Coordinates of C-alpha atoms in Angstrom, one line a residue:
X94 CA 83.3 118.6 101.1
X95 CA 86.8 118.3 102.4
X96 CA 88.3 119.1 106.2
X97 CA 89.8 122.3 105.9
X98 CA 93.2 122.1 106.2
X99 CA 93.0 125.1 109.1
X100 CA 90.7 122.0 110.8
X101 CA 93.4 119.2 110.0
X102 CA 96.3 121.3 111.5
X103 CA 94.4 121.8 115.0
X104 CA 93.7 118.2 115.6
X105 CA 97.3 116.8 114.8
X106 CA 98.5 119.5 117.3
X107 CA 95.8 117.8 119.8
X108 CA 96.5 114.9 121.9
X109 CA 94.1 112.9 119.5
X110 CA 96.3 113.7 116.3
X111 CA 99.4 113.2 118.5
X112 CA 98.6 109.7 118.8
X113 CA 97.3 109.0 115.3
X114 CA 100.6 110.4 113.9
X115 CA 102.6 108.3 116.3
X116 CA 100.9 105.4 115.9
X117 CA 100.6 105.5 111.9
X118 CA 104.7 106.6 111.9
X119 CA 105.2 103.3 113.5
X120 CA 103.5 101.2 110.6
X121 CA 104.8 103.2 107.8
X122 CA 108.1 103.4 109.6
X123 CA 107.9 99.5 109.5
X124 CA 106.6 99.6 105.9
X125 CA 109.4 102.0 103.9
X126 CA 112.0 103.0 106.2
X127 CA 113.2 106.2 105.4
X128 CA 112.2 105.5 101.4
X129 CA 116.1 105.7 100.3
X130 CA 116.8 106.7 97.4
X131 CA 113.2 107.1 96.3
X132 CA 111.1 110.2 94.6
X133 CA 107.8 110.4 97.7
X134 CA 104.6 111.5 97.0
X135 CA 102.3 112.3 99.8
X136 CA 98.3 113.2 98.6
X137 CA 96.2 114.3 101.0
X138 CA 97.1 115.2 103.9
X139 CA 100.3 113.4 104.5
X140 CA 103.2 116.3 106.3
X141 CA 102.7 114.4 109.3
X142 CA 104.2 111.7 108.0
X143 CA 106.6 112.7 105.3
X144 CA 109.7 114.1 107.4
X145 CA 110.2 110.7 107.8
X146 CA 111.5 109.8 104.7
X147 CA 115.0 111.3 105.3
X148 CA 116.8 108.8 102.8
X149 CA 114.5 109.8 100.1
X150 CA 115.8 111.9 96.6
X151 CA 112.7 114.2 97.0
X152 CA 109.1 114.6 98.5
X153 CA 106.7 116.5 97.6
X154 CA 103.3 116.9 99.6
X155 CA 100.1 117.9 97.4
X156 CA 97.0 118.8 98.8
X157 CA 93.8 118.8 97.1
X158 CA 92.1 122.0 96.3
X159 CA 89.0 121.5 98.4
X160 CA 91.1 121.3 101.5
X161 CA 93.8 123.9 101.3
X162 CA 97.5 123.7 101.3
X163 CA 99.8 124.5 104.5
X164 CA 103.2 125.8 104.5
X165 CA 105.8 122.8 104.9
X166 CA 109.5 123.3 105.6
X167 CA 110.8 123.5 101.7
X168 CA 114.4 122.5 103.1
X169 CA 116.1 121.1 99.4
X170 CA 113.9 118.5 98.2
X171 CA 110.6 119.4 100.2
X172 CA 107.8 120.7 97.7
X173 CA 104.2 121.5 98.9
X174 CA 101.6 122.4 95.9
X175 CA 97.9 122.6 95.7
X176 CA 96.0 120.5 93.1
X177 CA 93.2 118.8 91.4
X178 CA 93.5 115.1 92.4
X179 CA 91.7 114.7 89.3
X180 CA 94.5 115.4 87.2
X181 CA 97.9 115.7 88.9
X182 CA 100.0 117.7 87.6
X183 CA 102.7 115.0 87.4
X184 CA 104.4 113.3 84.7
X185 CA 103.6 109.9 84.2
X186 CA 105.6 107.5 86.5
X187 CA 107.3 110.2 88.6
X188 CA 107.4 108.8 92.1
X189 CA 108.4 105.5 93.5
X190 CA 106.5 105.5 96.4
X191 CA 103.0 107.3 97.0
X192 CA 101.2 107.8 100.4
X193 CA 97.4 109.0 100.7
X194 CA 96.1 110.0 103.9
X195 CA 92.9 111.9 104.3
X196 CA 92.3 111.4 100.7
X197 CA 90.2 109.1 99.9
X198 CA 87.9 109.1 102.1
X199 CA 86.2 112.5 100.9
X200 CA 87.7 112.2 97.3
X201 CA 84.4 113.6 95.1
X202 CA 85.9 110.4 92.5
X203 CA 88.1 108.0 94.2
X204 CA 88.4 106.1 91.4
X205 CA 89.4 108.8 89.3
X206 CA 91.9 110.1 92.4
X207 CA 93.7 106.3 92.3
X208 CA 93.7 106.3 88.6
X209 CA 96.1 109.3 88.2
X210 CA 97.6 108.3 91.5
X211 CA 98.9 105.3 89.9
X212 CA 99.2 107.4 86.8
X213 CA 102.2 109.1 88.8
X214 CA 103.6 105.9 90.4
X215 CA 106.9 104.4 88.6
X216 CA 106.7 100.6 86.8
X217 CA 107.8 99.2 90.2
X218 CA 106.6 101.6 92.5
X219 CA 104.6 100.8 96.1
X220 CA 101.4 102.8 96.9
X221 CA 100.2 102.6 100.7
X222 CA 96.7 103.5 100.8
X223 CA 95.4 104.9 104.7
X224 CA 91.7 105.1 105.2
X225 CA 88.9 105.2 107.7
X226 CA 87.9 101.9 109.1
X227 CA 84.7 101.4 108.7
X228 CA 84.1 99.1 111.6
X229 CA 86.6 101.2 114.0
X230 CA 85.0 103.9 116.5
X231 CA 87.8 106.6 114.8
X232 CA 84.9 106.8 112.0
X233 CA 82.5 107.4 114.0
X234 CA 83.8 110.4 115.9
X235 CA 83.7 113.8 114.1
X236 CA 86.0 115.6 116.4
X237 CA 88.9 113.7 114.6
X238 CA 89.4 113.5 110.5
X239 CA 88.5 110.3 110.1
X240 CA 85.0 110.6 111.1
X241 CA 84.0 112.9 107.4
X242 CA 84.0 111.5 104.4
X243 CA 83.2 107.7 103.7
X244 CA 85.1 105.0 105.7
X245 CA 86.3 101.8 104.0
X246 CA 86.6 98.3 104.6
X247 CA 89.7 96.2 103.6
X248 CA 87.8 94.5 100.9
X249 CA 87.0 97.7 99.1
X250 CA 89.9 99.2 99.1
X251 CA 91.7 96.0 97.8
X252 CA 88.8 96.3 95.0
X253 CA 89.9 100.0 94.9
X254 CA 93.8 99.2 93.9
X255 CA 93.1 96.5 91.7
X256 CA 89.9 98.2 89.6
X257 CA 93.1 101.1 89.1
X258 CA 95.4 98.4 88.0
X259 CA 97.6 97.4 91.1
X260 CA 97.9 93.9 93.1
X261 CA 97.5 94.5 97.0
X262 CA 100.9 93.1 98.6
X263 CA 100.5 94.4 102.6
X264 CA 98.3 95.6 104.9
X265 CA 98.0 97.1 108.7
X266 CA 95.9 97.9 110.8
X267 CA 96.3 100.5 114.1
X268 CA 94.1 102.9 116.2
X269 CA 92.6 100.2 118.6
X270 CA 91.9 102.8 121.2
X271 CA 88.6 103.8 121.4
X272 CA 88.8 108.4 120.3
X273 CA 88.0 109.6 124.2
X274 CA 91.2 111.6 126.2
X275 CA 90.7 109.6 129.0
X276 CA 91.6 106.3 127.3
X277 CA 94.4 107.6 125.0
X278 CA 97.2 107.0 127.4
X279 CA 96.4 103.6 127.3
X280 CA 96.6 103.2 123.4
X281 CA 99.6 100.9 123.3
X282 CA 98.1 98.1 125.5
X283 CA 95.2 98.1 122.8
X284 CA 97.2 97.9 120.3
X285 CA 98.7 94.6 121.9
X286 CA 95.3 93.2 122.6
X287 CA 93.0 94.8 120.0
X288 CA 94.9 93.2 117.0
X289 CA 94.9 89.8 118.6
X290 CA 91.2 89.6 119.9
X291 CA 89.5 92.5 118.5
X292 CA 90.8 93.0 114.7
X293 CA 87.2 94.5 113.7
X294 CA 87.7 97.7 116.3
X295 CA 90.6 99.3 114.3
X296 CA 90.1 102.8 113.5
X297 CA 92.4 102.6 110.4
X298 CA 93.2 100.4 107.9
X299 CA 96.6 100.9 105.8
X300 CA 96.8 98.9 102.3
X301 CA 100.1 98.7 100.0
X302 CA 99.7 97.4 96.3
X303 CA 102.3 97.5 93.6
X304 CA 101.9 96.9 89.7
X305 CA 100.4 93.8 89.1
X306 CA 103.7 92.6 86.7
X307 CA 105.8 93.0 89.8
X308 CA 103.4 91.4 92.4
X309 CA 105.1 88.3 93.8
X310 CA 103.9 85.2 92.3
X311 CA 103.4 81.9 94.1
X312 CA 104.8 78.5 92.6
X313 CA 101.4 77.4 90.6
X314 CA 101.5 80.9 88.9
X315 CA 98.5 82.5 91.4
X316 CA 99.3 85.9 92.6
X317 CA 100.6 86.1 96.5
X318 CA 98.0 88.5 98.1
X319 CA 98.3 89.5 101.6
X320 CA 97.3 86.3 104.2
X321 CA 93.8 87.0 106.4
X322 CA 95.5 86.0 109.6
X323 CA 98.7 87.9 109.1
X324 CA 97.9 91.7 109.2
X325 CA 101.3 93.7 109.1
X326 CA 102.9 95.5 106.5
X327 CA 106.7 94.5 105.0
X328 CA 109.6 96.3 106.1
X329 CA 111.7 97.6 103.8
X330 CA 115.4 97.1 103.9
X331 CA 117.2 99.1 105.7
X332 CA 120.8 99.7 106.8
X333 CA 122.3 97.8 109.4
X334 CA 122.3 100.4 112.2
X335 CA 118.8 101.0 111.5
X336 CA 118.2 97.2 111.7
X337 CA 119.6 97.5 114.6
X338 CA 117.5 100.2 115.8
X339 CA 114.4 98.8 114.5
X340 CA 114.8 95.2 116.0
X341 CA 114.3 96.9 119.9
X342 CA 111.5 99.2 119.1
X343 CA 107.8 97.9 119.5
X344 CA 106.9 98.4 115.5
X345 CA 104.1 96.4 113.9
X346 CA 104.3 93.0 115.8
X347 CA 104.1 90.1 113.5
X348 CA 105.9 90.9 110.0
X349 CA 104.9 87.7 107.1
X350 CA 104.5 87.6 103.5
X351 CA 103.1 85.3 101.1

């Protein structure tokens, strides 16, 4: 059974949720930008997130029936719906880039829910997956969302994309801090430290994958997956100013690709 969305609302309006939407801004800041020029899908929960894609044609926020739907500022291009993540009610390839928080990890069929996600994603469009960690403390606490539902581990969810036809091409990890008030003012120094020495304590995991015909490809013909050692998402271009902009802020530390 799903978080109600009454019961999502109330912890991103806590200190807890504050942070978690800071903190996964900053990686899918660092990921997409403000999506220019693209159609965004956010399943889930995703509103948190979704204002930031200012450069983007359209977005359009769907919430699974279980949960509920929440009013969203429908300024232009904004949509909110309620649906069956079983069956979308999308037309094929509609979206170039697709975000699912609080989706999978109480999804009654994730398979199924990835299947008609990437149903709805266009021939060269870029899905970031966010999920429980299932080593982090964040799924073990169930005053916050990410302690319902099942957690995942980065192996599974890369077995996740590619079992629904995608390649994995990035991945993140952030919420080093362990889920207790008196430690969350501290949650940027363990994101410095926790990444370097403590990997396995992350409370969330973040996975893009793209269509396996426009996966990059290594010399040798061997498809470039994301390195072990190297756990940042790719930025997406972005204009100059917001280069500029980008280049002083304290995103996602180390940025590589295959």
């Amino acid at each position: 059974m799903r978080r109600s969305i009454e019961d999502l609302r109330i912890f991103y309006g806590e200190p807890a949720g504050a942070l978690a939407r800071r903190l996964l801004a900053r990686r899918l800041e660092d990921a997409w930008g403000e999506a220019t020029n693209s159609d965004v899908l956010g399943l889930g929960y995703a509103t948190p997130w979704l204002d930031a894609f200012v450069g983007a044609r359209r977005v359009v926020a769907a919430m699974p029936g279980g949960q509920g739907v929440e009013l969203w500022p429908s300024v232009g291009k904004n949509r909110t719906l309620l649906v069956d993540d079983r069956r979308l009610p999308f037309a094929a390839g509609s979206f170039d880039r697709i975000l699912l928080v609080h989706a999978l990890e109480e999804a009654d069929d994730a398979s199924a829910l990835m299947a008609e996600a990437v149903r709805a994603l266009s021939p060269a469009g870029r899905i970031i997956l966010v999920a429980a960690a299932r080593g982090g403390l964040w799924a073990r606490a169930e005053t916050t969302p990410f302690g319902h539902g099942r957690p995942f581990t980065r192996g599974q969810l890369e077995r996740l994309v590619r079992a629904a036809g995608l390649e994995p091409t990035a991945w993140s990890q952030t919420l080093y801090v362990p889920p207790w008030g008196p430690l969350l003012a501290l949650a940027d120094g363990f994101e410095q430290v926790g990444k370097r020495i403590m990997p396995g304590a992350a409370g969330v995991i973040l996975l893009e994958a793209t269509r396996r015909e426009y996966a990059r490809i290594r010399p040798g013909g061997a498809v470039a997956t994301v390195p072990v050692m190297t756990p940042a998402l790719q930025p997406q271009p972005a204009s100059r100013s917001r280069r500029e902009k980008l280049a002083g802020a304290d995103l996602a530390g180390t940025r590589e690709r295959p």
